[in-house]
Short mmCIF file of C-alpha atoms and ligand atoms in Angstrom, two decimals:
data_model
loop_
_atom_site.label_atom_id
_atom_site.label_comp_id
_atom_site.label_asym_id
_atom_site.label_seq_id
_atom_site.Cartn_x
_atom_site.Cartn_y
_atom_site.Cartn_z
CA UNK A 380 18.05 -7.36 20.52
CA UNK A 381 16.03 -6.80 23.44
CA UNK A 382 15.10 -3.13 24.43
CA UNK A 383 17.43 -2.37 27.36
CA UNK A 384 15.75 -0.95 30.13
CA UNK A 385 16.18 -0.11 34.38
CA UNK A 386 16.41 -2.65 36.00
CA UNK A 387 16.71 -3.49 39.86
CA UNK A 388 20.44 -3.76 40.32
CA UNK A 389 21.89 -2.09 42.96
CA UNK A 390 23.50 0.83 40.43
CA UNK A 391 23.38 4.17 41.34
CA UNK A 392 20.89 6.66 39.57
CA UNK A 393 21.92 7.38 35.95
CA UNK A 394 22.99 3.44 35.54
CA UNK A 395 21.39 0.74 34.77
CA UNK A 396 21.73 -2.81 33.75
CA UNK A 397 20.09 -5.75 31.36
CA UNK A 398 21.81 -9.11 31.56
CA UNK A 399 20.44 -10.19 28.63
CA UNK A 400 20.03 -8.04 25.91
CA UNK A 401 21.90 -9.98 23.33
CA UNK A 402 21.83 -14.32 23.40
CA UNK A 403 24.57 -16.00 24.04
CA UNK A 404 24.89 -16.95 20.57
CA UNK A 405 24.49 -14.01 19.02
CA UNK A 406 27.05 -12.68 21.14
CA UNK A 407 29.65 -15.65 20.22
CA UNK A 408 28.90 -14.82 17.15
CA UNK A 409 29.47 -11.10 16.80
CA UNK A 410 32.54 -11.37 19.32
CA UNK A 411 34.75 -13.15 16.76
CA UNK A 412 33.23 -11.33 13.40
CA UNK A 413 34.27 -8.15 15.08
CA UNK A 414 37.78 -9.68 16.70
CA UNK A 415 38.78 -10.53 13.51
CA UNK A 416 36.89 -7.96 10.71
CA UNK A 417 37.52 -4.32 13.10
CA UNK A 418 40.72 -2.18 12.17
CA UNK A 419 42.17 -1.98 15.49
CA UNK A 420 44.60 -0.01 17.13
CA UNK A 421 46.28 0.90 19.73
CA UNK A 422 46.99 4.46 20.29
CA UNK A 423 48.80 6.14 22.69
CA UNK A 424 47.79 8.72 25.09
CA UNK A 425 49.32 10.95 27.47
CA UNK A 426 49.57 10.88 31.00
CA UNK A 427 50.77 14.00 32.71
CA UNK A 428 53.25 14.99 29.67
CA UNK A 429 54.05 11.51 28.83
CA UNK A 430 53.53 9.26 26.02
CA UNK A 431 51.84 5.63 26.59
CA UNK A 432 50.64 2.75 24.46
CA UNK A 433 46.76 2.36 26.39
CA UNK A 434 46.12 -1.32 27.36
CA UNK A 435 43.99 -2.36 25.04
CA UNK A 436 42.76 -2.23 21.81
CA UNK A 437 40.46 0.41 20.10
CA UNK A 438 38.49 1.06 17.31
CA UNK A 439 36.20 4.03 16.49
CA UNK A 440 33.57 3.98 14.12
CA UNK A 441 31.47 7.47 13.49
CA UNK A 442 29.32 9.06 11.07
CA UNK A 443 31.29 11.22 8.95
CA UNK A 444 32.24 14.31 9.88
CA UNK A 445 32.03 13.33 13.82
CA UNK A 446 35.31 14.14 15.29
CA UNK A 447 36.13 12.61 18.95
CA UNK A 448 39.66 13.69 20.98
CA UNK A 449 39.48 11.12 23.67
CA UNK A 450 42.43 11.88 26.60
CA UNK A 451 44.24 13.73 24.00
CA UNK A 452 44.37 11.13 21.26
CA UNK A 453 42.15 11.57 18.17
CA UNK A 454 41.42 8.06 16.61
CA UNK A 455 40.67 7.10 12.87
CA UNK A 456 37.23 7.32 12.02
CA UNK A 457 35.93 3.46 10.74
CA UNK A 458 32.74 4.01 8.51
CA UNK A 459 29.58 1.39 10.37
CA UNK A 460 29.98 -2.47 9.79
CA UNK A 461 26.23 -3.42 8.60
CA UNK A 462 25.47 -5.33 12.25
CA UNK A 463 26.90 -2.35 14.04
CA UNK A 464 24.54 0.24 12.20
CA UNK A 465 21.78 -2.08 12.70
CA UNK A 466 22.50 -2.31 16.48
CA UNK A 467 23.29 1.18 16.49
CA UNK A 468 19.26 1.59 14.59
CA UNK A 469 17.60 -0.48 17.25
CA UNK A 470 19.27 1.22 20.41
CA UNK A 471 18.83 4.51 19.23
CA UNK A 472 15.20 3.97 18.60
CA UNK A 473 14.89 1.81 21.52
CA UNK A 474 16.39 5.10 23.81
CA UNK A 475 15.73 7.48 21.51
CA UNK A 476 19.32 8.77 21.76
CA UNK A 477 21.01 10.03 18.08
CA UNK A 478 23.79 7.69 18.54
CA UNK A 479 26.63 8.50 16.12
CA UNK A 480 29.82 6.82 17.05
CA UNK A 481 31.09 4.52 18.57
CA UNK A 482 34.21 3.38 20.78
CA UNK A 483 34.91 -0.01 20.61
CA UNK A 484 37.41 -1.90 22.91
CA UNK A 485 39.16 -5.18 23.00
CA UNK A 486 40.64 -6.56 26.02
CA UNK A 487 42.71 -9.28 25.01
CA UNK A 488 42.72 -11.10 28.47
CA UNK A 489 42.90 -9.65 32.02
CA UNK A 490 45.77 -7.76 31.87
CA UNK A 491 44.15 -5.25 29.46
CA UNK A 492 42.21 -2.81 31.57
CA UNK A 493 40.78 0.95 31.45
CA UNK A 494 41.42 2.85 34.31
CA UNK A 495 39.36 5.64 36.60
CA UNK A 496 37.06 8.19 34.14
CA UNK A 497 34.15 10.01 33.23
CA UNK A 498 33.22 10.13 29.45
CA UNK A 499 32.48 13.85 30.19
CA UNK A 500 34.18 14.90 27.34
CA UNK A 501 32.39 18.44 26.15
CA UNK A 502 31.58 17.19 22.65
CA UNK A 503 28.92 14.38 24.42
CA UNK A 504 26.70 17.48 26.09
CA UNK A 505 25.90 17.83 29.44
CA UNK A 506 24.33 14.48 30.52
CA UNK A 507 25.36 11.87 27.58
CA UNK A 508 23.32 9.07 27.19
CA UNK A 509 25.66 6.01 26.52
CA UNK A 510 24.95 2.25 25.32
CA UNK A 511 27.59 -0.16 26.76
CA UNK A 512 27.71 -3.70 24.70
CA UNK A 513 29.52 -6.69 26.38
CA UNK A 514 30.56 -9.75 24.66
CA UNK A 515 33.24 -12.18 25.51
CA UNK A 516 34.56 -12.77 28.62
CA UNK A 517 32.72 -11.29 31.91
CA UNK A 518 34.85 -8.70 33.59
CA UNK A 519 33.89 -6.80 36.84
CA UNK A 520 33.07 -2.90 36.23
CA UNK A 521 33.33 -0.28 39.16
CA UNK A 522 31.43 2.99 39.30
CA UNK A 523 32.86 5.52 42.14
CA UNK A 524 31.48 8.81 43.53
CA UNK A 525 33.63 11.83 42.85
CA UNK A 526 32.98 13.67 46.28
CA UNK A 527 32.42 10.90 48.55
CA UNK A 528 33.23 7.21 49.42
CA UNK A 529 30.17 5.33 47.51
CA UNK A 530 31.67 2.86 45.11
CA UNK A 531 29.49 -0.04 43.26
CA UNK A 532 30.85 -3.42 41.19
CA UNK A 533 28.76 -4.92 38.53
CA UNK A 534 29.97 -8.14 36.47
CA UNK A 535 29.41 -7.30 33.13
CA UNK A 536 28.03 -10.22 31.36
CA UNK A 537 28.05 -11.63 27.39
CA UNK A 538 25.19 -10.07 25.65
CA UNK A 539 24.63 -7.64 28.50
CA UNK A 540 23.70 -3.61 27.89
CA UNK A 541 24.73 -1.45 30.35
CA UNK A 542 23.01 2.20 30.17
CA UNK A 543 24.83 5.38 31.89
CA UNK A 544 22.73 8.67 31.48
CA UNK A 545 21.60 10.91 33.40
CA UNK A 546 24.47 12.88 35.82
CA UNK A 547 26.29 9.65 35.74
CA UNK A 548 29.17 11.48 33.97
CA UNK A 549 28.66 14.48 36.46
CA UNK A 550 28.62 12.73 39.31
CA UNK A 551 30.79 9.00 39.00
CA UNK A 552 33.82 7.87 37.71
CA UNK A 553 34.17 4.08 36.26
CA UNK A 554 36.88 1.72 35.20
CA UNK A 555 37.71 -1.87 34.41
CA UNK A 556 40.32 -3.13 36.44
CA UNK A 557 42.90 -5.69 35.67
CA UNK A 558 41.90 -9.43 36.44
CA UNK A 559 45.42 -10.74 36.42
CA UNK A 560 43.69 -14.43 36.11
CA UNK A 561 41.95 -13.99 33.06
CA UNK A 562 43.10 -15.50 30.17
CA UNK A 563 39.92 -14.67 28.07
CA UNK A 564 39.23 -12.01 25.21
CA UNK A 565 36.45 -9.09 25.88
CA UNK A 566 34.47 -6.90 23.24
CA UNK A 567 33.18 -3.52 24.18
CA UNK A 568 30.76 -1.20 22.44
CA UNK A 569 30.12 2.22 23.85
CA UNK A 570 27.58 3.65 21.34
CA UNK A 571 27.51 7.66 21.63
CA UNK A 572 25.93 11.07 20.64
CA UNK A 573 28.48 13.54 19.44
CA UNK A 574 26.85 16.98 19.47
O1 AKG B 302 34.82 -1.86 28.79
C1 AKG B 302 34.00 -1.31 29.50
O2 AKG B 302 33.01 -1.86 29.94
C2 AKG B 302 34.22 0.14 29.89
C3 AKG B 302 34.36 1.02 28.69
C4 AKG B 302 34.45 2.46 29.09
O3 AKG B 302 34.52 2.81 30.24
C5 AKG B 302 34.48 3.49 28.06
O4 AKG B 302 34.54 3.16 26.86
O5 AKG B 302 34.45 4.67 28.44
#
């Protein structure tokens, strides 16, 4: 793996992009080990008092004793898959970021989505350095302002590493819409620090 780094993308400060981080085969090749060898779930969270299945699937893998409530659901904690720790290794020496954990997500095809956030969840600190792995199918990403109209859409590619830190969290929401036309799987691995 490459050593992500800025890049000249038109992101806003605290983001940035490398398209290829991982190769292509690489990242064929870890897509379907983890599609078929993660434990994944699909938890529910609620939504203004109510109870919903989210659209997608999860799976979070930690050191032990890291505990992560994400939107009011609290996941099982995987142990590290040997090519996870070892990408986990590299990025965190690469950034020098303590990454502990990490939230994977399948999209199954285009229907699966996430909608409007900020990881700004107390337990990452105050300006959380996070390593965003893409494999599979290329789905668009959007990064909003939360005080005033500035919104951004990168197309997250296979292999690609895309690097919020910074007051990203602070400052910008994100999502992954819905791509009603997309019939193809997507892999996604938000490595973290859990303080
Ligand atoms: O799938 C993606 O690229 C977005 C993931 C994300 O926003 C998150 O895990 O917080």
């Amino acid at each position: 793996m490459q050593q992500p780094n800025a890049n000249p993308n038109h992101l806003p400060d605290g983001f940035s992009y490398q398209a290829n981080a991982l190769s292509a085969q690489k990242s064929l090749e870890l897509f379907y080990y983890l599609q078929q060898y993660l434990n994944w779930q699909q938890p529910s969270i609620k939504v203004y008092g109510k109870s919903h299945v989210i659209p997608r699937l999860q799976c979070f893998i930690a050191d032990q004793n890291v505990n992560y409530g994400y939107s009011g659901s609290q996941l099982i904690v995987e142990p590290w898959p040997e090519v996870l720790d070892s990408m986990r290794i590299r990025l965190s020496r690469a950034l020098q970021i303590p990454f502990n954990a990490l939230l994977v997500n399948l999209y199954r095809d285009g229907h699966d989505c996430m909608g409007w956030h900020s990881d700004d969840e107390k337990e990452l600190g105050e300006q959380p350095t996070i390593a965003s792995v893409s494999l599979g199918a290329e789905r668009v990403f959007k990064i909003k302002h939360k005080h005033d109209n500035e919104q951004h859409s990168i197309v997250l590619q296979s292999g690609s590493c895309l690097i919020m830190n910074g007051f990203s969290q602070r400052d910008y929401q994100h999502s992954l819409p819905k791509q009603q036309r997309l019939k193809h799987p997507r892999i996604n691995l938000t490595f973290r620090s859990i303080v």
